[in-house]
Coordinates of C-alpha atoms and ligand atoms in Angstrom, one line a residue:
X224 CA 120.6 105.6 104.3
X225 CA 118.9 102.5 102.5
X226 CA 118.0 103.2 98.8
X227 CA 114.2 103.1 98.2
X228 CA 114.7 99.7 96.2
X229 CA 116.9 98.0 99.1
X230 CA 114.0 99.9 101.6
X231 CA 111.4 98.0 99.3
X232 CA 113.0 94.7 99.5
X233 CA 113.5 95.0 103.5
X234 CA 110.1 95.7 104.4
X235 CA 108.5 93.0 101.8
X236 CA 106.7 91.0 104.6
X237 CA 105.1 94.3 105.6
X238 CA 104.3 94.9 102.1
X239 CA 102.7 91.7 101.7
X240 CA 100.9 92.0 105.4
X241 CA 99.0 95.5 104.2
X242 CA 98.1 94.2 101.3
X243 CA 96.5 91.5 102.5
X244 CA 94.7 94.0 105.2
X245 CA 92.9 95.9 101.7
X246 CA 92.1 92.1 100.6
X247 CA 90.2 91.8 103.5
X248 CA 87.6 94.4 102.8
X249 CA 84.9 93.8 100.5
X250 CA 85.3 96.6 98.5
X251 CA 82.3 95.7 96.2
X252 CA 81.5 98.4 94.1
X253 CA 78.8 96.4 91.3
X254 CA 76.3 96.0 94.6
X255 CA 75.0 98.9 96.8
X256 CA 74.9 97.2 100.1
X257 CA 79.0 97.0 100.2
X258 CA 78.8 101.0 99.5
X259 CA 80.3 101.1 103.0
X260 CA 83.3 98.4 102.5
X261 CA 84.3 100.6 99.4
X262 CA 84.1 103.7 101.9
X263 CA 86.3 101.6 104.5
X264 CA 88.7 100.4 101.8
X265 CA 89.0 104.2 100.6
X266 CA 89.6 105.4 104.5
X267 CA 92.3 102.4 104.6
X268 CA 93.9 103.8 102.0
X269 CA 94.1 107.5 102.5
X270 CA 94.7 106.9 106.4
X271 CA 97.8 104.9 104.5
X272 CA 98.9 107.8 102.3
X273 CA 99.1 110.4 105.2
X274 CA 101.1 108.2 107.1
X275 CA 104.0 107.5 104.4
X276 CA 104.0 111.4 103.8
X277 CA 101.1 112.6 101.4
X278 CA 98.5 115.2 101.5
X279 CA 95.6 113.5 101.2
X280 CA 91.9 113.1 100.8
X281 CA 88.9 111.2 100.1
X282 CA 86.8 112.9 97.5
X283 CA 82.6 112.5 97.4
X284 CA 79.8 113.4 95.4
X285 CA 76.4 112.7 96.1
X286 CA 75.5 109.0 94.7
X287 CA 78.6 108.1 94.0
X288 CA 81.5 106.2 95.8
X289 CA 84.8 107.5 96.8
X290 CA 87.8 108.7 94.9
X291 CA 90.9 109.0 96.8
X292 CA 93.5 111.5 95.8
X293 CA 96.7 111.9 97.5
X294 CA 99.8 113.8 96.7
X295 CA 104.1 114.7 97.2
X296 CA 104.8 117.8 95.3
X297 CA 108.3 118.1 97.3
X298 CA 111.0 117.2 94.6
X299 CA 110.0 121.3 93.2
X300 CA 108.6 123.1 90.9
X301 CA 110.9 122.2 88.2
X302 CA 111.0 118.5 88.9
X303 CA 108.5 116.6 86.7
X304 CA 105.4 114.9 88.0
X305 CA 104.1 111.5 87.9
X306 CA 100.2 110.9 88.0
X307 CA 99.5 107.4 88.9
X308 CA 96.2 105.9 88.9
X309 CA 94.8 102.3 90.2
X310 CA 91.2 101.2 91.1
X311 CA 90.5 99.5 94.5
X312 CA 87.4 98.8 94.0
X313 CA 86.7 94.6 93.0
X314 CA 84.0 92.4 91.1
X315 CA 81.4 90.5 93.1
X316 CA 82.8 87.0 94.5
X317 CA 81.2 84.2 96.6
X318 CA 82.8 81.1 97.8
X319 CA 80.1 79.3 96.2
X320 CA 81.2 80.4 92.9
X321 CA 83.4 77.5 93.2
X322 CA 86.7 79.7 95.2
X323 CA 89.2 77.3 97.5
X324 CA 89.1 79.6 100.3
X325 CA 86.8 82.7 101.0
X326 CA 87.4 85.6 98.1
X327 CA 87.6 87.9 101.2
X328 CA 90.2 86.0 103.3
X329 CA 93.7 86.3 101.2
X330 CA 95.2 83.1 101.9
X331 CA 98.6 82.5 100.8
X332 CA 100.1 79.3 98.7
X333 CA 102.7 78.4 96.3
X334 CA 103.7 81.7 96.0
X335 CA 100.8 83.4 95.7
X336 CA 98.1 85.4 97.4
X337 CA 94.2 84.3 96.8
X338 CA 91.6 86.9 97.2
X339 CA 89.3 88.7 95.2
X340 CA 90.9 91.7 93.8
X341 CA 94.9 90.4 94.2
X342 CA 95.3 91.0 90.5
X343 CA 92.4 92.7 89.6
X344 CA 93.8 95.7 91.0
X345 CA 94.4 96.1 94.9
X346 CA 97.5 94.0 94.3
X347 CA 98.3 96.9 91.3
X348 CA 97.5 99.9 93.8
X349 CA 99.5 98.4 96.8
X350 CA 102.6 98.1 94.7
X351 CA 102.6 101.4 93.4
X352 CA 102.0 102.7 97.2
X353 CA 104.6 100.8 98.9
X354 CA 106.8 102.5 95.6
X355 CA 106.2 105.9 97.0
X356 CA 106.8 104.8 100.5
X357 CA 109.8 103.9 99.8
X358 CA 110.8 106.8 97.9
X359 CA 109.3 108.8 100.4
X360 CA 111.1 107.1 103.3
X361 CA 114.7 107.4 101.9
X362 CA 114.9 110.5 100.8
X363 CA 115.2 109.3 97.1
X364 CA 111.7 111.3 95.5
X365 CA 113.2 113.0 92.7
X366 CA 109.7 113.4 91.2
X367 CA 106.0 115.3 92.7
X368 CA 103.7 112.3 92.9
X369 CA 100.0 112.3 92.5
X370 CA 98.0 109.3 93.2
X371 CA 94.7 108.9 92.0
X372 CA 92.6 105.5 93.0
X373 CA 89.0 105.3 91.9
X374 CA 86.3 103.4 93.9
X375 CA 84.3 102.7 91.2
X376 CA 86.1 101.6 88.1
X377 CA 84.1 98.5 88.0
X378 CA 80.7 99.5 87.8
X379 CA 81.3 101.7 85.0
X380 CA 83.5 105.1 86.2
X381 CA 80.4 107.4 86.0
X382 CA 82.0 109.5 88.6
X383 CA 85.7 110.3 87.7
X384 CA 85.2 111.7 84.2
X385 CA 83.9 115.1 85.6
X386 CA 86.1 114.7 88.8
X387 CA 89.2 114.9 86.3
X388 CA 87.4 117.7 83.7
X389 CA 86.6 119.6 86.9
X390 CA 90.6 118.9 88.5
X391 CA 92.9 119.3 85.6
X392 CA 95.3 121.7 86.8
X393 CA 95.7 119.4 90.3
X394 CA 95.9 116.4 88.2
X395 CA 98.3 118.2 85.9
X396 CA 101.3 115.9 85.4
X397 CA 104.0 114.9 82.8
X398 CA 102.8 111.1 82.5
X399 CA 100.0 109.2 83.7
X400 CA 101.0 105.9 84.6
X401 CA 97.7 103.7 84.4
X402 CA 98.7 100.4 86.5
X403 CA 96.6 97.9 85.1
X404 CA 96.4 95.3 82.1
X405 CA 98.5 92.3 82.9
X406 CA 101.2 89.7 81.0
X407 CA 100.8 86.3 79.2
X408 CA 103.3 85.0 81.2
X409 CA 104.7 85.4 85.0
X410 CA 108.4 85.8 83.4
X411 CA 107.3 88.0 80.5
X412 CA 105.9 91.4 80.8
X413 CA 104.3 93.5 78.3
X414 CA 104.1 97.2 77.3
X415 CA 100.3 97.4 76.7
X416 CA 100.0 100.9 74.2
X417 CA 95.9 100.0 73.6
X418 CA 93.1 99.3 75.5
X419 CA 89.7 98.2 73.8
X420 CA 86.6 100.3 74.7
X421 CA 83.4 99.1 76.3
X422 CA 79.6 99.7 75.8
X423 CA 76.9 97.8 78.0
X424 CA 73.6 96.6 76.6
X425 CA 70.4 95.4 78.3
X426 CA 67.3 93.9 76.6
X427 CA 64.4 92.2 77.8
X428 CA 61.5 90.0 75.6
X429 CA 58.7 89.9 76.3
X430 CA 55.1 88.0 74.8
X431 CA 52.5 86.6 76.6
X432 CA 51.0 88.2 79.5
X433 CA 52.2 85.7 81.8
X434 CA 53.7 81.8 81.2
X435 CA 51.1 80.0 79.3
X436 CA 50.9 75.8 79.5
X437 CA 52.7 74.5 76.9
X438 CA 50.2 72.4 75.6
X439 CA 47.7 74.7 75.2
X440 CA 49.6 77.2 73.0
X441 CA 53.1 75.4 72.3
X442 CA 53.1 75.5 68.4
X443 CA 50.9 79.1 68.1
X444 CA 52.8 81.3 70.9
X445 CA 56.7 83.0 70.0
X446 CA 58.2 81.7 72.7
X447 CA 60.8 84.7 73.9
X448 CA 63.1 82.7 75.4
X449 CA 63.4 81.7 71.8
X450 CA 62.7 84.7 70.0
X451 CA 65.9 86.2 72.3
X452 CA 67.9 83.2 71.1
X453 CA 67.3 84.0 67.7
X454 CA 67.5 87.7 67.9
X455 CA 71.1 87.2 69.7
X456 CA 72.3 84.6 67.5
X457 CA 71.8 86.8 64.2
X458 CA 74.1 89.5 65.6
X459 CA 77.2 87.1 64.5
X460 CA 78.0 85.3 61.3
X461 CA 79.8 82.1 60.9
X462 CA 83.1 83.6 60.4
X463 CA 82.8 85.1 64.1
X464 CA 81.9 88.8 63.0
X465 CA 79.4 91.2 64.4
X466 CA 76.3 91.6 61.6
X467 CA 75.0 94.9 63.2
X468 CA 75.5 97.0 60.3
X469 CA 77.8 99.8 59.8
X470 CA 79.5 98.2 63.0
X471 CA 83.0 98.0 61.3
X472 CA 82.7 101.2 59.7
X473 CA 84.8 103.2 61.9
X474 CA 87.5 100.3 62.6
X475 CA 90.9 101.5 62.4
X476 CA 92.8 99.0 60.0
X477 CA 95.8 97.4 61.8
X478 CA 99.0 98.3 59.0
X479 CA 101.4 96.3 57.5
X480 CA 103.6 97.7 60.5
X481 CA 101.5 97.8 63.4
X482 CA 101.0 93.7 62.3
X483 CA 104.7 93.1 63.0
X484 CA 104.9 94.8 66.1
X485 CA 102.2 93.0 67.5
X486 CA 103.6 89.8 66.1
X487 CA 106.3 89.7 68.8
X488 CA 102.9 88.3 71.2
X489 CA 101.7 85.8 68.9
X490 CA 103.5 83.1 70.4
X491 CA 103.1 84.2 73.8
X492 CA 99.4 84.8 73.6
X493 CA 98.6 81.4 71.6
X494 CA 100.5 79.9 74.8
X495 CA 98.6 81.7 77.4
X496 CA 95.0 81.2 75.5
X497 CA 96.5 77.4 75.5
X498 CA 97.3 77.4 79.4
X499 CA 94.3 79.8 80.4
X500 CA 91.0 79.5 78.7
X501 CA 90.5 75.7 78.8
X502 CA 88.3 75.7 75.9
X503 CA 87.7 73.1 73.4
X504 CA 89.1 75.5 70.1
X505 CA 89.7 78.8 69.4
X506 CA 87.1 80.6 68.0
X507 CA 86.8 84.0 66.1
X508 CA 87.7 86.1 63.0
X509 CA 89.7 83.7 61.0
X510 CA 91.7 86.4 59.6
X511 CA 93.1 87.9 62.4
X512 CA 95.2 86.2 64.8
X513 CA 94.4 85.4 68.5
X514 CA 96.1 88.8 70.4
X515 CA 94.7 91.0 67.5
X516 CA 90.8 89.6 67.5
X517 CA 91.3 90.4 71.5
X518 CA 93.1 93.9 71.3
X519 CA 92.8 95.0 67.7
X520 CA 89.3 93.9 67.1
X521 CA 86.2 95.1 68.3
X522 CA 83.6 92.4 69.5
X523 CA 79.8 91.8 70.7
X524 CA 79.5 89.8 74.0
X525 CA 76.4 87.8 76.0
X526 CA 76.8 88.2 79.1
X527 CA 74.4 86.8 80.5
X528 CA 70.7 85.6 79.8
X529 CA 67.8 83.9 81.8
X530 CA 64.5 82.9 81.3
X531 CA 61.8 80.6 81.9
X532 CA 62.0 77.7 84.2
X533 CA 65.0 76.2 86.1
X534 CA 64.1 75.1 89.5
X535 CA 64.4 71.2 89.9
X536 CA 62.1 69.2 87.8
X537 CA 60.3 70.4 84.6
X538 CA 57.3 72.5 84.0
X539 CA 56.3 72.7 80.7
X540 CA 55.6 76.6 80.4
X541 CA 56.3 79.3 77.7
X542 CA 57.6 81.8 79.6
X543 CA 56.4 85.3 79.2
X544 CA 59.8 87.1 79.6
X545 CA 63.4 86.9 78.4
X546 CA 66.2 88.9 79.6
X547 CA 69.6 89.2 78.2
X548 CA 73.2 91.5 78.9
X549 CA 75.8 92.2 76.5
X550 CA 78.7 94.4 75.8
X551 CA 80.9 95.6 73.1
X552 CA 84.6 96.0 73.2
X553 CA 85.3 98.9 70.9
X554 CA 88.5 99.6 68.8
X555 CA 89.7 103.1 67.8
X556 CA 88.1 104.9 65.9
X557 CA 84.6 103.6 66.9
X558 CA 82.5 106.0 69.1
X559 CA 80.3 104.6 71.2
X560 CA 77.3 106.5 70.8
X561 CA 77.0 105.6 66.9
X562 CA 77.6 101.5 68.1
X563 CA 74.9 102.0 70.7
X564 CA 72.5 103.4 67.9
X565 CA 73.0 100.7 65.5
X566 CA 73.1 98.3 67.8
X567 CA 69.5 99.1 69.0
X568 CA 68.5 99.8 65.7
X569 CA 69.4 96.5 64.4
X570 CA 67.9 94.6 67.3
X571 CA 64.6 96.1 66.5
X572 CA 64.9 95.3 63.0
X573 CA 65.7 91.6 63.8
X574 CA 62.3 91.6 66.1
X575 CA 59.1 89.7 65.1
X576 CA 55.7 91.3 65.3
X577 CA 55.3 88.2 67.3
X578 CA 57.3 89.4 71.1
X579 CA 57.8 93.0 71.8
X580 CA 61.5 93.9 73.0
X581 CA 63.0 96.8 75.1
X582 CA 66.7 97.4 74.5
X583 CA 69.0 100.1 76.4
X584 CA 72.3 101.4 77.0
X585 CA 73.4 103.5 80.2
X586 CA 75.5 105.9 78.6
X587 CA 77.4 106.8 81.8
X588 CA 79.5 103.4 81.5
X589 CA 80.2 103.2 78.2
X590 CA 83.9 104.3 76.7
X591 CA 86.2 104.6 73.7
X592 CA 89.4 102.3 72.8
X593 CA 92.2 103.7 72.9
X594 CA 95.6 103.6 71.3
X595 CA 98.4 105.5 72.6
X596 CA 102.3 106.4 71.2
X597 CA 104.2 103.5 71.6
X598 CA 107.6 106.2 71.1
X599 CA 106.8 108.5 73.1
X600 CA 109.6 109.1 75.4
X601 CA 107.6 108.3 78.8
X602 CA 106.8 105.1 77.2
X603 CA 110.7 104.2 76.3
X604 CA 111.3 105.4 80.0
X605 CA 108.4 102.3 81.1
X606 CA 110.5 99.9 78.4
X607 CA 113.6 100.7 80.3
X608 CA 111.9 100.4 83.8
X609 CA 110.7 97.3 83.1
X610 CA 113.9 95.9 82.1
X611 CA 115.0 96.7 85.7
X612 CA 112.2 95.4 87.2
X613 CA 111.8 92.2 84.8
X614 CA 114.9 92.0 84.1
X615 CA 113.6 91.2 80.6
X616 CA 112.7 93.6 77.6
X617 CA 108.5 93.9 78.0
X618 CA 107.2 92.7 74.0
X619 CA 104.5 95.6 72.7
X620 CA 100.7 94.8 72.5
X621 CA 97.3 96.1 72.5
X622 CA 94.9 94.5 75.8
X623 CA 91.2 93.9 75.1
X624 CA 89.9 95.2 78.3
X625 CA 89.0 98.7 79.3
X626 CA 89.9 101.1 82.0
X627 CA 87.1 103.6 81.4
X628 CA 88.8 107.0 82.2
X629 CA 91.9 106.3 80.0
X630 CA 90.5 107.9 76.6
X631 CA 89.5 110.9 79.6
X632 CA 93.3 111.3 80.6
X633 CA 94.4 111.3 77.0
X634 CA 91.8 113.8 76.2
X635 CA 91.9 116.1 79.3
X636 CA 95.3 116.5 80.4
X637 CA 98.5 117.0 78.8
X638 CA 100.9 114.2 79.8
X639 CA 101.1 111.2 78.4
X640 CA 99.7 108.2 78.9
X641 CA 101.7 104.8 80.0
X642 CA 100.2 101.5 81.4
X643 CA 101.6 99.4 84.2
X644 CA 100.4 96.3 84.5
X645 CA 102.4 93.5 87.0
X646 CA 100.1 90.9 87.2
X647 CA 99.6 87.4 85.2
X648 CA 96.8 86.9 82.7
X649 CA 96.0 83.6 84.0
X650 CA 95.6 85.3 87.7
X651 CA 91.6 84.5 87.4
X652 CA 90.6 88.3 87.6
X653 CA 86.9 88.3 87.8
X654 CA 86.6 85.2 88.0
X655 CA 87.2 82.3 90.9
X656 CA 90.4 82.0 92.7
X657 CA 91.9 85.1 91.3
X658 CA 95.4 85.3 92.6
X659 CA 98.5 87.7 92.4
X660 CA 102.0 86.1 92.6
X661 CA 103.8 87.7 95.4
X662 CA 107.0 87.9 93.1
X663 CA 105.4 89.7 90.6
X664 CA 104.0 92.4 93.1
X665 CA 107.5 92.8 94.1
X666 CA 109.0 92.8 90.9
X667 CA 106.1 95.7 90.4
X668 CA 107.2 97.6 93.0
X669 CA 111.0 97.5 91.6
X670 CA 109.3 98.4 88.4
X671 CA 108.1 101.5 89.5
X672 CA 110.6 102.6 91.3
X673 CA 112.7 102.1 88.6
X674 CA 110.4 104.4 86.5
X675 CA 110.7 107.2 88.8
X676 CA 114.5 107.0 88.0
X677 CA 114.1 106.7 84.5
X678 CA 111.5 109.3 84.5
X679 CA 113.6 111.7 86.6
X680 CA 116.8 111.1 83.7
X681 CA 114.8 112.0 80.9
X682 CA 113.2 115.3 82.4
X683 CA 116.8 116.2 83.4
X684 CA 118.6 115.0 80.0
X685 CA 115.3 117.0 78.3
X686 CA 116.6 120.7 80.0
Ligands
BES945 N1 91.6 95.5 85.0 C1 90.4 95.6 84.2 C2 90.8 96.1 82.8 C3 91.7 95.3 81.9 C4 91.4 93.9 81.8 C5 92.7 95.9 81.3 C6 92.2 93.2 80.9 C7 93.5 95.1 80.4 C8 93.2 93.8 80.3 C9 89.4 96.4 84.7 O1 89.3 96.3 86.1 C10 88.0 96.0 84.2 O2 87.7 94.8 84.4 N2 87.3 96.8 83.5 C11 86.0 96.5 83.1 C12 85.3 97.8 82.8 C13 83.8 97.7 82.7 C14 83.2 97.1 83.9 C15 83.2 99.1 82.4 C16 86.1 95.6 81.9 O3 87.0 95.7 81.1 O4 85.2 94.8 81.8
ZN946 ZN1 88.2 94.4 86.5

């Protein structure tokens, strides 16, 4: 019988053809009327997970979308277990965003597939699938899987926090491996050991009762389109750090040590921000180096903000309202409930009796940063997989975005914590033309396989 690595490699076209099925679906989860794509996407893949040999099932609760949970507990009792979690859920994409070819019809070229969610994750939760299949299908399981793939990850993971407090002896495993992050370079990969934390604001401004004629009170009227301005452009100093104070309090000093371990990405992530961003100049805390403002540092983000009039033409108004999103990234030890207080309390102070202004937080989305054991043996065992997979030794760094239920899984259960990632940084994930590069899914699934292995050595060298 085939190995499950050779099995992976023979049914790559297949591989590549299911993936491409998931692509299809819309699996919106930041917009309710696509409730039912997530829902289809969720059948697709537990229909998927019965048929390569799990026990499986799609978990609801009122209001929420759907987890999916599936699991293999035949290697025994006394083999260890491997809890592996992805997200299939994907950001909002239109065509007229600026994409080639329709987010929603994977197209393949130069290597690569084009769709909204490739990277960011389906292409992640397909190659960690088509693992187990092909552990499954040779015989070659020497671990109990668990799969765990939330439907909601990005519209803030209200759901799965109490799904995991209320499931921890059936999520029970030895290591969670957390497939997602991704590399500054196709040929590179990366051990991530930290993700940043995430907190979401909303504000609006208001003044006027409704948009006045410029003329007749331009001059004696706060405009709040420019009272926002001003309020938002307060909250950072020239040397690119948050004013909110008390906001660095909590910050957990990178050492002396943790500086050179990080150091082995400097050159790699000066490269990528070179290749990827397409701005002008970097930009940020002058004493900290590119990967450590994005993974060590915590920040203070617009999002977004509108206002006033933009239709073709002019019309010289004041506008009566101004709204505004923005997000922190958080760093250990910072907890987002005291960074959501000081925010708000600092906007308020910046406010002039002139506009009024409403500012809120949904508590539900918001999460800690995280920094896990770099030593720990499960994480050696990724180091080792990867070199398999990659062929190349992953470097160590710290990723600025945020998986939500990570610091939950570090908290909850008892295994530890690994992250996965396969894809490329540059992959456009949330943005237009993402794309995952078929070798890398495929070097992914080798990846994994060859942490089952690994994984499997050390539980057995550990008795
Ligand atoms: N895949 C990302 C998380 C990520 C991004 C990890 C970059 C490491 C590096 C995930 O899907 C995501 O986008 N998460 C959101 C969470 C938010 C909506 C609560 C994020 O980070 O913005
Ligand atoms: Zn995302």
């Amino acid at each position: 019988m085939d190995s499950a690595p050779d099995y992976a490699r023979q049914k790559a076209a297949d591989f590549i053809a299911q993936l491409n099925e998931l692509l299809t679906i819309p699996s919106i989860s930041t917009l309710a009327e696509h409730a039912p794509d997530v829902e289809r996407a969720a059948r697709w893949l537990v229909d998927d997970m019965r048929r390569i040999g799990l026990r499986a099932e799609i978990h609801r609760a009122d209001g929420y979308l759907p987890l999916v949970y599936g699991e293999w507990l035949g290697a025994g009792a006394d083999a260890p277990t491997v809890l592996v979690y992805g997200h299939y859920d994907v950001q909002p994409a239109d065509i007229a965003d600026g994409w080639g070819t329709p987010p929603f019809q994977p197209t393949q070229r130069d290597g690569r597939i084009y769709a909204r969610g490739a990277l960011d994750s389906k292409g992640h939760v397909i190659a960690h699938l088509k693992a187990v299949e092909s552990l499954l299908a040779t015989g070659d399981a020497l671990c109990n899987i668990k799969l765990l793939f939330e439907g909601e990850e990005e519209s803030g993971s209200a759901h799965i926090y109490q799904f995991v407090r209320d499931n921890r002896q059936r999520l029970q495993a030895d290591v969670i491996v957390v497939s997602d992050g991704s590399m500054p370079d196709e040929k590179q990969p990366v051990l991530v050991y930290g993700l940043r934390g995430i907190i979401q604001f909303e504000m609006t401004v208001t003044g006027p009762a409704r948009d006045l004629h410029s003329g007749h009170y331009g001059g004696n009227v706060h405009n709040p389109l420019q009272a926002l301005t001003e309020i938002m452009a307060a909250l950072h100093d020239e040397r690119g750090r948050v004013t909110v104070p008390g906001f660095y309090d909590a910050v957990r000093p990178i050492t002396a040590q943790e500086r050179d371990v990080l150091d082995g990405m400097r050159e790699w992530s000066e490269r990528e921000w070179h290749a990827v961003t397409g701005a002008p100049a970097t930009w940020g805390e002058p004493d900290y180096a590119l990967h450590e403002r994005s993974g060590a540092r915590p920040t203070l983000e617009i999002n977004g903000m509108a206002g006033g009039f933009f239709e073709k033409g002019f019309k010289t108004v004041i506008p009566h309202k101004a709204w505004a999103k923005f997000s922190c990234r958080l760093v250990p030890d910072q907890q987002p409930a005291t960074i959501a207080g000081q925010v708000i309390d600092y906007i308020h102070a910046l406010t002039p009796p002139t506009v009024r202004v409403e500012v809120t937080s949904d508590w539900r989305d918001a999460a800690p940063g995280v920094v896990l054991d770099y030593e720990s043996p499960s994480m050696q065992a990724c180091i080792r997989a990867y070199e398999q997979g990659w062929g190349v030794r992953p470097i160590l760094t710290r990723e600025g975005g945020s998986v939500p239920v990570v610091a939950v899984f570090a908290e909850v259960l008892d295994g530890d914590v690994v992250l996965m990632p396969f894809g490329y940084k540059g992959g456009g994930a949330h943005s237009t033309n993402e794309y995952i590069v078929i070798e890398m899914f495929h070097k992914g699934i080798q990846t994994a396989l060859a942490f089952y292995d690994q994984f499997a050595a050390l539980h057995s060298g550990a008795d």
